[in-house]
Coordinates of N, CA and C in Angstrom, one line a residue:
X249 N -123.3 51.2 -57.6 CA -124.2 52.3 -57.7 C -124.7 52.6 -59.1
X250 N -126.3 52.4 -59.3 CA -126.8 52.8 -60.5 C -126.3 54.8 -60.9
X251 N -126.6 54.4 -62.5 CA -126.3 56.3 -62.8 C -126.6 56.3 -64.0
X252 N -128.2 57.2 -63.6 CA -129.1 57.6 -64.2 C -128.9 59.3 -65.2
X253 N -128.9 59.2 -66.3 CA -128.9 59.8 -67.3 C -130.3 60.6 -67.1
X254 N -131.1 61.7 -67.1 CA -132.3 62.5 -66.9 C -132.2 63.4 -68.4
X255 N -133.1 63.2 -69.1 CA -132.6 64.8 -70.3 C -134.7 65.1 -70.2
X256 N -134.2 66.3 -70.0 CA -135.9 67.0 -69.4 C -135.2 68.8 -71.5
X257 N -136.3 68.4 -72.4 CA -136.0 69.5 -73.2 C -135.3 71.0 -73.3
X258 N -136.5 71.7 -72.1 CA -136.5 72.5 -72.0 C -136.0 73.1 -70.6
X259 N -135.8 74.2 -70.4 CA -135.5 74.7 -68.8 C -136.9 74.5 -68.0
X260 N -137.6 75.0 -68.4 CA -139.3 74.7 -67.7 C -139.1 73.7 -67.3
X261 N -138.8 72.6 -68.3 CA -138.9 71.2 -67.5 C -138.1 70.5 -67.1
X262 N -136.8 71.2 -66.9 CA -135.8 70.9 -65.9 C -136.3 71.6 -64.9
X263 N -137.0 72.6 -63.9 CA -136.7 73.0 -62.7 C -137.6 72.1 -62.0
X264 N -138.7 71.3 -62.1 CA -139.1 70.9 -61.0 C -138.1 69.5 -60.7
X265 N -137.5 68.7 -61.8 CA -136.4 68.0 -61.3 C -135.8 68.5 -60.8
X266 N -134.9 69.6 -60.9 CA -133.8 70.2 -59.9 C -134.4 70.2 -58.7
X267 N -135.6 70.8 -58.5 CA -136.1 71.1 -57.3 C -136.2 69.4 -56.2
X268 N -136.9 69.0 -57.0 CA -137.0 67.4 -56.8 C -136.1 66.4 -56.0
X269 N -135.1 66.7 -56.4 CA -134.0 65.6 -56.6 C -133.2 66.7 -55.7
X270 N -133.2 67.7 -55.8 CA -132.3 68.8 -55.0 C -130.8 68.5 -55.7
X271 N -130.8 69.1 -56.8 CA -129.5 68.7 -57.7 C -128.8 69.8 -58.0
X272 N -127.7 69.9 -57.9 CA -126.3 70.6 -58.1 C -126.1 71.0 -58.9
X273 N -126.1 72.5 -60.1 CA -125.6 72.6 -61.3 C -123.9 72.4 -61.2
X274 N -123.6 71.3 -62.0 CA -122.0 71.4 -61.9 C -121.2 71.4 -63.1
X275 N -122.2 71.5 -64.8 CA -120.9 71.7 -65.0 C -121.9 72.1 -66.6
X276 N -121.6 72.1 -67.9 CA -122.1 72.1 -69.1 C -121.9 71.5 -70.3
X277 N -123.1 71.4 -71.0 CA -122.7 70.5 -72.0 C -123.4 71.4 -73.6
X278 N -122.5 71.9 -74.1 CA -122.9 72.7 -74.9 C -123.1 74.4 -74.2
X279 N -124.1 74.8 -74.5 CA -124.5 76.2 -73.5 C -125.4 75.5 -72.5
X280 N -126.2 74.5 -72.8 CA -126.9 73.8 -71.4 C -126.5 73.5 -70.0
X281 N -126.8 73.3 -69.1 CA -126.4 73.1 -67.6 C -126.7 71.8 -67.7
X282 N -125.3 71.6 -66.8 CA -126.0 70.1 -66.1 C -125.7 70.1 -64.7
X283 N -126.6 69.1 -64.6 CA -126.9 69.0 -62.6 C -126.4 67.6 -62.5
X284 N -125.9 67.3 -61.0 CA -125.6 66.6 -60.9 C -126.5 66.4 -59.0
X285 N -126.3 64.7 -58.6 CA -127.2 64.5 -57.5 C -127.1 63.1 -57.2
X286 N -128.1 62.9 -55.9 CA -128.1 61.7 -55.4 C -129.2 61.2 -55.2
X287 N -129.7 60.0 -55.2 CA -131.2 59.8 -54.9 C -131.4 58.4 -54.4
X288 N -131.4 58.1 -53.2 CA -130.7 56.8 -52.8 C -129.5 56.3 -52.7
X289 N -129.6 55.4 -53.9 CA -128.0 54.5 -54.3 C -128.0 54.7 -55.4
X290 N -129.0 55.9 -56.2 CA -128.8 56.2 -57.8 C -128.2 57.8 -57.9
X291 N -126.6 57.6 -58.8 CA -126.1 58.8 -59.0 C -127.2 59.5 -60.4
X292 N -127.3 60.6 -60.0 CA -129.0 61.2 -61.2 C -128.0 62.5 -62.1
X293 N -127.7 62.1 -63.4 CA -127.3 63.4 -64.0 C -128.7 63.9 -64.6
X294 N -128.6 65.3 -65.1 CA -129.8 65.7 -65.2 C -129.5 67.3 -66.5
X295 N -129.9 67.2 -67.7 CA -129.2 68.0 -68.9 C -130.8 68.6 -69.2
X296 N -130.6 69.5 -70.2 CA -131.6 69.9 -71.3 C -131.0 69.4 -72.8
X297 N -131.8 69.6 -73.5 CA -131.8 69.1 -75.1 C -131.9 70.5 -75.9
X298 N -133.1 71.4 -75.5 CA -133.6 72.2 -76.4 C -134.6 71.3 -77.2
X299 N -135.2 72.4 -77.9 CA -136.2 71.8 -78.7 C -136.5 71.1 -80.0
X300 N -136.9 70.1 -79.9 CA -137.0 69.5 -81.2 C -135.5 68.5 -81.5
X301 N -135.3 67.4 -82.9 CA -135.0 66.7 -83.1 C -133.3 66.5 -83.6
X302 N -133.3 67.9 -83.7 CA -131.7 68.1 -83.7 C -130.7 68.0 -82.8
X303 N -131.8 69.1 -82.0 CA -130.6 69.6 -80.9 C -131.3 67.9 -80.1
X304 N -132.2 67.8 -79.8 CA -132.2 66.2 -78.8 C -130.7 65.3 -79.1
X305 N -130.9 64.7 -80.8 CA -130.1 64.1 -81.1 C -128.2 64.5 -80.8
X306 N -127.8 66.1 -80.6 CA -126.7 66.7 -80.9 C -126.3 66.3 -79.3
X307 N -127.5 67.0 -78.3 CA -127.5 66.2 -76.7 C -126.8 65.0 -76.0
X308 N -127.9 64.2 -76.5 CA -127.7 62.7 -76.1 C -126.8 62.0 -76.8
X309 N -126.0 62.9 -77.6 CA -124.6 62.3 -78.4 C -123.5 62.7 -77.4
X310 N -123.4 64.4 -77.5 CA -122.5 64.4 -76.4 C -122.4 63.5 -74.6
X311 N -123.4 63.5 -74.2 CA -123.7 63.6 -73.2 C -123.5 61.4 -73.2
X312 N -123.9 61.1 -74.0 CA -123.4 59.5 -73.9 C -122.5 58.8 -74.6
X313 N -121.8 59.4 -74.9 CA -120.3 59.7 -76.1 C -118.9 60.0 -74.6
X314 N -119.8 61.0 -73.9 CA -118.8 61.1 -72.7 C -118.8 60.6 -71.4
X315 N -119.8 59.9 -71.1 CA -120.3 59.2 -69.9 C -120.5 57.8 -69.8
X316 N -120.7 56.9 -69.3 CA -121.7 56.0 -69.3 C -122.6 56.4 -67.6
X317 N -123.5 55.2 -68.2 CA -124.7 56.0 -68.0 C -125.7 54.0 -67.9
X318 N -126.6 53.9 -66.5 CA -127.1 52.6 -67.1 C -128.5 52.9 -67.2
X319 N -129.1 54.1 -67.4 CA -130.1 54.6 -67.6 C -130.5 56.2 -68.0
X320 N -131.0 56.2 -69.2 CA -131.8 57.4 -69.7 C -133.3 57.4 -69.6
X321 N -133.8 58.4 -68.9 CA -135.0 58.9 -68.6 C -135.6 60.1 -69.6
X322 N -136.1 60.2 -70.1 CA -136.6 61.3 -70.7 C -137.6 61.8 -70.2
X323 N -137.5 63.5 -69.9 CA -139.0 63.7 -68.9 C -139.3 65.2 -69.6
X324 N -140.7 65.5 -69.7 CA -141.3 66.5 -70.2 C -143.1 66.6 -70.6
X325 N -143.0 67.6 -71.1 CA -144.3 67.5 -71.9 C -144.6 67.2 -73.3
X326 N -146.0 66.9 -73.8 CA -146.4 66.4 -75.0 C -147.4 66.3 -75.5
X327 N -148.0 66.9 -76.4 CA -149.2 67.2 -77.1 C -150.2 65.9 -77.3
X328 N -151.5 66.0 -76.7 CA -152.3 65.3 -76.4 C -152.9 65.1 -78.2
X329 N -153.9 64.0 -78.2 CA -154.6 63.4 -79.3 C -155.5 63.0 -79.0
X330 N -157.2 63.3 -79.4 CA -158.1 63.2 -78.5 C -158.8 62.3 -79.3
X331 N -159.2 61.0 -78.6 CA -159.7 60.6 -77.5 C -158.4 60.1 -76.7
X332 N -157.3 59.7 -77.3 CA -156.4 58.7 -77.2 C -156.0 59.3 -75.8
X333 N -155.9 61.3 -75.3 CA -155.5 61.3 -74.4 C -155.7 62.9 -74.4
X334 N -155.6 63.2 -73.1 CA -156.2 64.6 -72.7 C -155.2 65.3 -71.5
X335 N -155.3 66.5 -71.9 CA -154.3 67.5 -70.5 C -154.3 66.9 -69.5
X336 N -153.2 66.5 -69.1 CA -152.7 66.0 -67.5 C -152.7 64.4 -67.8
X337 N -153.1 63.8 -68.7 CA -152.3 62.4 -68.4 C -151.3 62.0 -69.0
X338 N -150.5 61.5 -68.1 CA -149.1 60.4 -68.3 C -149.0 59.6 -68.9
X339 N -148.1 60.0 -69.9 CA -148.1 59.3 -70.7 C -146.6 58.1 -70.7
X340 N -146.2 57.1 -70.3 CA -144.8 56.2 -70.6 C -145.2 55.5 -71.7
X341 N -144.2 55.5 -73.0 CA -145.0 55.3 -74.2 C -144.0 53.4 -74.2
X342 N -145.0 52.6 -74.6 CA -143.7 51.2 -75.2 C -143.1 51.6 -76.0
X343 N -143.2 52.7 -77.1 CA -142.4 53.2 -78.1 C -143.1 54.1 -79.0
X344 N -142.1 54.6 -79.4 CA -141.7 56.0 -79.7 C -141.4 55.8 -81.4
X345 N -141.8 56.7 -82.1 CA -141.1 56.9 -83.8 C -141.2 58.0 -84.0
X346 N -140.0 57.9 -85.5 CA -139.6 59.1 -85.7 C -140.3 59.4 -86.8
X347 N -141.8 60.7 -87.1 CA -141.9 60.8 -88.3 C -141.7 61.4 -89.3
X348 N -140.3 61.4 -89.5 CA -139.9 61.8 -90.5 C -139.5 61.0 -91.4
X349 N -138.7 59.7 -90.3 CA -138.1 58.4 -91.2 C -138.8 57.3 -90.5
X350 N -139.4 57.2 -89.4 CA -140.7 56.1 -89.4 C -139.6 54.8 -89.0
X351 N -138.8 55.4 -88.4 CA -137.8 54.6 -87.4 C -138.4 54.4 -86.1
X352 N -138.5 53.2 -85.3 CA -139.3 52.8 -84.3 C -138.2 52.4 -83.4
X353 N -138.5 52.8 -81.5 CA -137.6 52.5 -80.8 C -138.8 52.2 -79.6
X354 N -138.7 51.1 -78.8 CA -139.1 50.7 -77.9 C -138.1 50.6 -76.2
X355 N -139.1 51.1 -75.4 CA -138.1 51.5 -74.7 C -138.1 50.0 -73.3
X356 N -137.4 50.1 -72.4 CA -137.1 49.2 -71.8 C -137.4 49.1 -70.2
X357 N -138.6 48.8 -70.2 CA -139.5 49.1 -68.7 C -138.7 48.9 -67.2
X358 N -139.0 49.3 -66.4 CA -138.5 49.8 -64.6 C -139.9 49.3 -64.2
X359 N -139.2 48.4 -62.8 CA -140.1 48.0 -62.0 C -141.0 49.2 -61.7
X360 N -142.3 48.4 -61.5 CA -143.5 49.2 -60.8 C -144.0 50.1 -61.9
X361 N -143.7 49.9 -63.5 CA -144.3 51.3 -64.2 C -144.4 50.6 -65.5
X362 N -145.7 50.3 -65.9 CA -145.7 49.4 -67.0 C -146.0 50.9 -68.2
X363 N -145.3 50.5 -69.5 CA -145.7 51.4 -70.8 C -146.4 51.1 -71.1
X364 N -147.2 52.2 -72.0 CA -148.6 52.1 -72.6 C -148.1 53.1 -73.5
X365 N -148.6 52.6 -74.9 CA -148.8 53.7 -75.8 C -147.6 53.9 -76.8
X366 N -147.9 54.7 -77.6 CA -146.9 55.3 -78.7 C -146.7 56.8 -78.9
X367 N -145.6 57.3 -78.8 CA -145.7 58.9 -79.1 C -144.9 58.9 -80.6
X368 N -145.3 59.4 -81.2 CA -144.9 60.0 -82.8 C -143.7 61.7 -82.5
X369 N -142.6 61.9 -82.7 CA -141.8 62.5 -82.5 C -141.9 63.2 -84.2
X370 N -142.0 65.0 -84.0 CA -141.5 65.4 -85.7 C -141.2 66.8 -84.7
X371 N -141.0 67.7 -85.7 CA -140.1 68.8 -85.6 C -141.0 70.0 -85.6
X372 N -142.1 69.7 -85.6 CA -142.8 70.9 -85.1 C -144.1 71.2 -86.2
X373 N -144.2 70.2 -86.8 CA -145.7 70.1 -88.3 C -146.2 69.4 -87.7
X374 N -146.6 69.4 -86.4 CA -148.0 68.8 -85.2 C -148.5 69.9 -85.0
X375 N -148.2 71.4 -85.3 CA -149.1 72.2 -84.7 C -149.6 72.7 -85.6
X376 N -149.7 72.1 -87.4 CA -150.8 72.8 -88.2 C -151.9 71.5 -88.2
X377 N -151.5 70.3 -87.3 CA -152.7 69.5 -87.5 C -153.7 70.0 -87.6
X378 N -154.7 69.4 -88.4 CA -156.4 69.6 -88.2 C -156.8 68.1 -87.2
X379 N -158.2 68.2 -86.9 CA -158.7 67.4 -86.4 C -159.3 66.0 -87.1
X380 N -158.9 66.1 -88.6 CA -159.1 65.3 -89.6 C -157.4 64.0 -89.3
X381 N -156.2 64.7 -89.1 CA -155.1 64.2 -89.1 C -155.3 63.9 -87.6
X382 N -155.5 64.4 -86.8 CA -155.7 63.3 -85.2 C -156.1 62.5 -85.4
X383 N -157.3 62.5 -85.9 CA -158.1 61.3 -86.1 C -157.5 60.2 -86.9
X384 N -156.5 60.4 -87.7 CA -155.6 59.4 -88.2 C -154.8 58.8 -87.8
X385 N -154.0 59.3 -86.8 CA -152.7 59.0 -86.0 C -153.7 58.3 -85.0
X386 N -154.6 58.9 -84.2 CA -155.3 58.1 -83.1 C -155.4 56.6 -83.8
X387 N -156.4 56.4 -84.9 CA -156.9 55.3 -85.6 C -155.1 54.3 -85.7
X388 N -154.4 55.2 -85.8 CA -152.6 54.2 -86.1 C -152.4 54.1 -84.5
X389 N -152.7 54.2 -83.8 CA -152.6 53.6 -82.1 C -151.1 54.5 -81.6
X390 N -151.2 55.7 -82.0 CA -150.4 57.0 -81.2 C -151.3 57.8 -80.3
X391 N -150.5 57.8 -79.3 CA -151.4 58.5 -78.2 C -151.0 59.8 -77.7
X392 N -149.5 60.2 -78.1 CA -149.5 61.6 -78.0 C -148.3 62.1 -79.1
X393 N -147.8 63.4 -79.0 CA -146.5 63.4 -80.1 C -145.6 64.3 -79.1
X394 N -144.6 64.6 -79.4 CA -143.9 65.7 -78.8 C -142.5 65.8 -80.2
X395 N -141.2 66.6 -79.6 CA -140.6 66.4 -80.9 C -138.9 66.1 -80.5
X396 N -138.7 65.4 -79.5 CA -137.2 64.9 -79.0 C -137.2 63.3 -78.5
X397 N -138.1 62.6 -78.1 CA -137.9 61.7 -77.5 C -137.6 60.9 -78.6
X398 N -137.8 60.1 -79.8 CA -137.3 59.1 -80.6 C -136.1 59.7 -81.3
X399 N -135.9 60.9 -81.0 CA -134.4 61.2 -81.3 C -133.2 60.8 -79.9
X400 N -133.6 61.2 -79.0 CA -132.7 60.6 -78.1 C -132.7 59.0 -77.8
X401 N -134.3 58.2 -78.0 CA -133.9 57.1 -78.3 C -133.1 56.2 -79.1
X402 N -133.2 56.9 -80.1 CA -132.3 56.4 -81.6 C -130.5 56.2 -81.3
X403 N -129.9 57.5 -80.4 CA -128.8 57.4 -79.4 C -128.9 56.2 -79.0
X404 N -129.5 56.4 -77.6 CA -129.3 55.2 -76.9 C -129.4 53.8 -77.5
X405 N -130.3 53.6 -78.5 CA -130.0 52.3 -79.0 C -128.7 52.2 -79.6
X406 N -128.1 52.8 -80.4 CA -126.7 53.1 -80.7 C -125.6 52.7 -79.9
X407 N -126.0 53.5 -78.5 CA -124.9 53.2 -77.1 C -125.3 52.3 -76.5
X408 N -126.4 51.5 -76.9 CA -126.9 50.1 -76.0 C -127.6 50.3 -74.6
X409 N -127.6 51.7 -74.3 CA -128.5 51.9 -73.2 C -129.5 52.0 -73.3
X410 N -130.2 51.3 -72.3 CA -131.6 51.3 -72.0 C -132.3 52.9 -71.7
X411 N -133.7 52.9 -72.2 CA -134.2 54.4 -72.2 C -136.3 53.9 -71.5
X412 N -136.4 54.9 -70.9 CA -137.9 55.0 -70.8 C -137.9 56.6 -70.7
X413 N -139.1 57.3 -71.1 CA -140.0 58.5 -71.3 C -141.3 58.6 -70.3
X414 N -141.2 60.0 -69.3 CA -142.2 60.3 -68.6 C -142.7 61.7 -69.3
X415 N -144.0 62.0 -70.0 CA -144.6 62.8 -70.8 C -145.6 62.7 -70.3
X416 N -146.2 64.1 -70.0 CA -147.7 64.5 -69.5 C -147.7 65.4 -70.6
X417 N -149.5 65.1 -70.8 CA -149.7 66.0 -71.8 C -150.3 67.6 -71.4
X418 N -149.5 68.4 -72.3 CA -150.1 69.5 -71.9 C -150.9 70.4 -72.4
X419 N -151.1 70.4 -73.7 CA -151.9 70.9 -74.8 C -152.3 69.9 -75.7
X420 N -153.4 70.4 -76.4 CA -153.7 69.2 -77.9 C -153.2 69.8 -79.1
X421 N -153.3 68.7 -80.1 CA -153.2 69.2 -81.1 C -155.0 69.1 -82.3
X422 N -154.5 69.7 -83.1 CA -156.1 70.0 -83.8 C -156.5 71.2 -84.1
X423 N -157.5 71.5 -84.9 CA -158.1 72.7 -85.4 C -157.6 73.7 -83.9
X424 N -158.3 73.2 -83.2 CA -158.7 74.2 -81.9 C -157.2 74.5 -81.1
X425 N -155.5 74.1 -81.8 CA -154.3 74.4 -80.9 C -153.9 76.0 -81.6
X426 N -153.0 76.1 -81.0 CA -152.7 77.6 -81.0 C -152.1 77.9 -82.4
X427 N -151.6 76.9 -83.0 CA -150.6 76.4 -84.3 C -149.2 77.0 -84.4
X428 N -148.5 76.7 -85.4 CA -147.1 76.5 -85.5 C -145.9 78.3 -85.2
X429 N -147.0 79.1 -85.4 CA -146.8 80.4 -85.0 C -146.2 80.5 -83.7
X430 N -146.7 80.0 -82.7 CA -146.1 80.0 -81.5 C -144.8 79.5 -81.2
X431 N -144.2 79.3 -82.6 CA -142.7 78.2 -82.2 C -142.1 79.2 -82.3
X432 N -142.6 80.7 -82.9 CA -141.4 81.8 -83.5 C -141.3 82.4 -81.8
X433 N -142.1 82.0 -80.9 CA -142.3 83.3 -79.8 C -141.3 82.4 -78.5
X434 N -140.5 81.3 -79.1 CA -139.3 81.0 -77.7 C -138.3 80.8 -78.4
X435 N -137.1 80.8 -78.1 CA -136.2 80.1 -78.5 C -136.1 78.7 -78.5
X436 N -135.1 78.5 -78.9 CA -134.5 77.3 -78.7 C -134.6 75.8 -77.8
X437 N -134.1 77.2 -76.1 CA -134.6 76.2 -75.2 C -135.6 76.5 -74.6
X438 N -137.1 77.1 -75.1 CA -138.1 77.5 -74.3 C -138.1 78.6 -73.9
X439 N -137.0 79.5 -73.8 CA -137.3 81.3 -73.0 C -138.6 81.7 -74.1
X440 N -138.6 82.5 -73.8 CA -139.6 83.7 -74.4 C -139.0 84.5 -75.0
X441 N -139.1 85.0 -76.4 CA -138.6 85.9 -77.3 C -139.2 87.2 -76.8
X442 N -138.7 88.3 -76.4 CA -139.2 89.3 -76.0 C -140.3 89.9 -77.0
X443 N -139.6 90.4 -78.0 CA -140.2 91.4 -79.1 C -141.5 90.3 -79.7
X444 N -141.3 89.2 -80.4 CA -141.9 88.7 -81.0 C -143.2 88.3 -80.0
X445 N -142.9 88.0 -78.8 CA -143.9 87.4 -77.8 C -145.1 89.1 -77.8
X446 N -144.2 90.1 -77.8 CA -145.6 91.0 -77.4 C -146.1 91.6 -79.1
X447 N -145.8 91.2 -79.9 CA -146.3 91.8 -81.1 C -147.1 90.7 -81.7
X448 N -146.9 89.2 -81.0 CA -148.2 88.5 -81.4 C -149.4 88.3 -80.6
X449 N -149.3 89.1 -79.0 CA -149.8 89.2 -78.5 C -151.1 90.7 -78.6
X450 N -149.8 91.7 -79.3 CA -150.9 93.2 -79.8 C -151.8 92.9 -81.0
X451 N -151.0 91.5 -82.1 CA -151.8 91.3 -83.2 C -153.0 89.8 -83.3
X452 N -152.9 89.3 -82.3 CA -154.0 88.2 -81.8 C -154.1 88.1 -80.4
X453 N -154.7 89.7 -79.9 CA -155.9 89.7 -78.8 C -156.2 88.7 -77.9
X454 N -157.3 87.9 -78.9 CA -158.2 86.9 -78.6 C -157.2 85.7 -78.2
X455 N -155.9 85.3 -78.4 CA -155.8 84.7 -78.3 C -154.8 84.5 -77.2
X456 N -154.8 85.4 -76.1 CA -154.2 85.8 -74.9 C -155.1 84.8 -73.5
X457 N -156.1 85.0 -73.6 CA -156.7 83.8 -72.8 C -156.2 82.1 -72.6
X458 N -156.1 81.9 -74.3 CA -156.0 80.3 -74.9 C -154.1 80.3 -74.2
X459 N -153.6 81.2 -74.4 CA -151.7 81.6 -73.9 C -151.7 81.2 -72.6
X460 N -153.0 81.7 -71.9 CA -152.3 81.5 -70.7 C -152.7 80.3 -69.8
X461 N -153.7 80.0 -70.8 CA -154.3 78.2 -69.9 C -153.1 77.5 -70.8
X462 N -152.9 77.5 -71.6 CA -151.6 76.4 -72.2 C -150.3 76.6 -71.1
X463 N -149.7 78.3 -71.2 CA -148.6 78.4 -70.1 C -148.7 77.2 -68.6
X464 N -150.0 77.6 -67.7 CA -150.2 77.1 -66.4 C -150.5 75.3 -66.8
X465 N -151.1 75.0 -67.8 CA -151.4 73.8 -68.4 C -149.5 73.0 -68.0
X466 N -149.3 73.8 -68.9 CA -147.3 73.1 -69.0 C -146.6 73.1 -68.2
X467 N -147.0 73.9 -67.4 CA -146.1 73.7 -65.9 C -146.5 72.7 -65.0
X468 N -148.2 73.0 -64.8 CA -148.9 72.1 -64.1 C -148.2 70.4 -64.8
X469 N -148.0 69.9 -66.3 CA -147.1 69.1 -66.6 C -146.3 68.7 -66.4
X470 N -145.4 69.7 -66.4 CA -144.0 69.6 -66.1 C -143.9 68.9 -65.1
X471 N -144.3 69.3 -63.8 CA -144.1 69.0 -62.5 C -144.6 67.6 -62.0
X472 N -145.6 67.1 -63.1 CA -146.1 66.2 -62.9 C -145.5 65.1 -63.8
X473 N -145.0 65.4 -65.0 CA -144.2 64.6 -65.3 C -142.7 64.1 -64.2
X474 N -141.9 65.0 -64.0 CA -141.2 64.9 -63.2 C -141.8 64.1 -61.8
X475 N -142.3 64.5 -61.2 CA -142.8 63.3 -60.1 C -142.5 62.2 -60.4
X476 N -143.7 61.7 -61.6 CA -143.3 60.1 -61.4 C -141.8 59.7 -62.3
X477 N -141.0 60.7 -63.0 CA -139.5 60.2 -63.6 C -139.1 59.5 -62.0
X478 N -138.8 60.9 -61.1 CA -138.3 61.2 -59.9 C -139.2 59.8 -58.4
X479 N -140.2 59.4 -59.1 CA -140.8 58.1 -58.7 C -140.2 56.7 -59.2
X480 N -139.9 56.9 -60.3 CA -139.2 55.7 -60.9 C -137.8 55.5 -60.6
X481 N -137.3 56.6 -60.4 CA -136.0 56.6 -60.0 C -135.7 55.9 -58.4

C-alpha cells in the first residue's frame, strides 16, 4: 500500500482536503494537526507548514525525519504573474526555486498529470513587486511564486522522496496587489489577527472591496487546488 505525504500551508488550505478525502485528525506535529485517511489502496497523511520558508522547511523535517512516506504532495495557493498566469489556474510546476539562494528542485511527475512551469518560492518580498519586476521573472520563464514549496522540496530531495505541487493561483502580484502590509494581518498559519485586521481596515477604507475578492478568490483556490492533488492521488 502506497503512503502519501499531503502538506497543504495553511488551515484554509487544509479543510477542503479534510473534507475531500474525509480524513481523521489523529495526532500533531508541532502545534499543527495531522489527519490521517484512506483513498483507495493510498494511506493519505495530511499536515500544515504555516507560512513561508521556515516553518515549511521546520515541517517537512519533522514530518519526514519520522515517517516514511513514498510521496509528498504539496497543495495550496499562489500568486499569479501576468501574462504567464491568472486567478484560477493550476498550476503543477516541473520545478520550483528558492529565491533567496537560487537552489532548483524539480519535481517527479504522476501518471495522467504532466508539469508545466516554474514557481519562484521567497518569504514574502513578492508582495512589494511592481509590474516592472513581473515582467522580469515572466521573461525568466516563472509562472507563479508562492513562499514554501522549494523549501519542502529541498527536504524531500535530502530524504530521497519524490515530490509534486498542486497551486492555483489566487491573487497577482504587481503595482495593482494589496502589498506586504497584509502579512501583519494573519498569523503564522493564516488566522486573522483580530486587532490589526480591523485597524487596517478603519485606516484603508478603499481597500475593503480589493479584501474581499482576494478572500473568496483563495478559497475558490484552495478547493480547487485540492481537487486535482485529491485527483492525482
Amino acid at each position: 500500500m502506497a503512503r502519501v505525504l499531503i502538506f497543504a500551508p495553511m488551515a484554509s488550505e487544509m479543510r477542503p482536503l479534510v473534507k475531500l478525502l474525509r480524513l481523521d485528525r489523529s495526532a500533531e506535529q508541532g502545534t499543527v494537526p495531522v489527519y490521517t485517511g484512506r483513498r483507495g489502496d493510498v494511506d493519505v497523511v495530511l499536515t500544515g507548514t504555516g507560512v513561508g520558508p521556515a516553518l515549511a522547511n521546520a515541517a517537512a523535517d519533522r514530518m519526514l525525519a519520522a515517517s516514511t512516506v513514498d510521496r509528498v504532495i504539496v497543495c495550496g495557493i499562489a500568486g499569479g504573474l501576468a501574462p504567464a498566469s491568472v486567478v484560477g489556474d493550476l498550476v503543477v510546476p516541473e520545478e520550483v526555486y528558492d529565491g533567496a539562494t537560487g537552489e532548483r528542485f524539480r519535481c517527479t511527475p504522476v501518471e495522467r498529470v504532466t508539469p508545466k512551469g516554474v514557481i519562484r518560492m521567497s518569504d514574502g518580498d513578492d508582495y512589494e513587486f511592481s509590474d516592472a519586476d513581473v515582467a522580469r521573472l515572466v521573461a525568466e520563464g516563472v509562472t507563479a511564486l508562492d513562499m514554501e514549496t522549494a523549501a519542502i522540496a529541498r527536504v524531500c530531495d535530502r530524504h530521497d522522496v519524490p515530490w509534486i505541487a498542486f497551486r492555483v493561483i489566487s491573487d497577482m502580484a504587481g503595482d495593482g496587489s494589496l502589498g506586504a502590509e497584509v502579512l501583519g494581518l494573519v498569523d503564522d498559519y493564516g488566522k486573522p489577527k483580530a486587532w490589526p485586521s480591523i485597524r487596517y481596515l478603519f485606516t484603508h477604507p478603499k481597500q475593503i472591496p480589493l479584501l474581499l475578492r482576494v478572500g473568496r478568490d483563495a478559497s475558490a483556490a484552495a478547493r480547487a487546488a485540492a481537487k486535482a492533488a485529491v485527483a492525482a492521488i
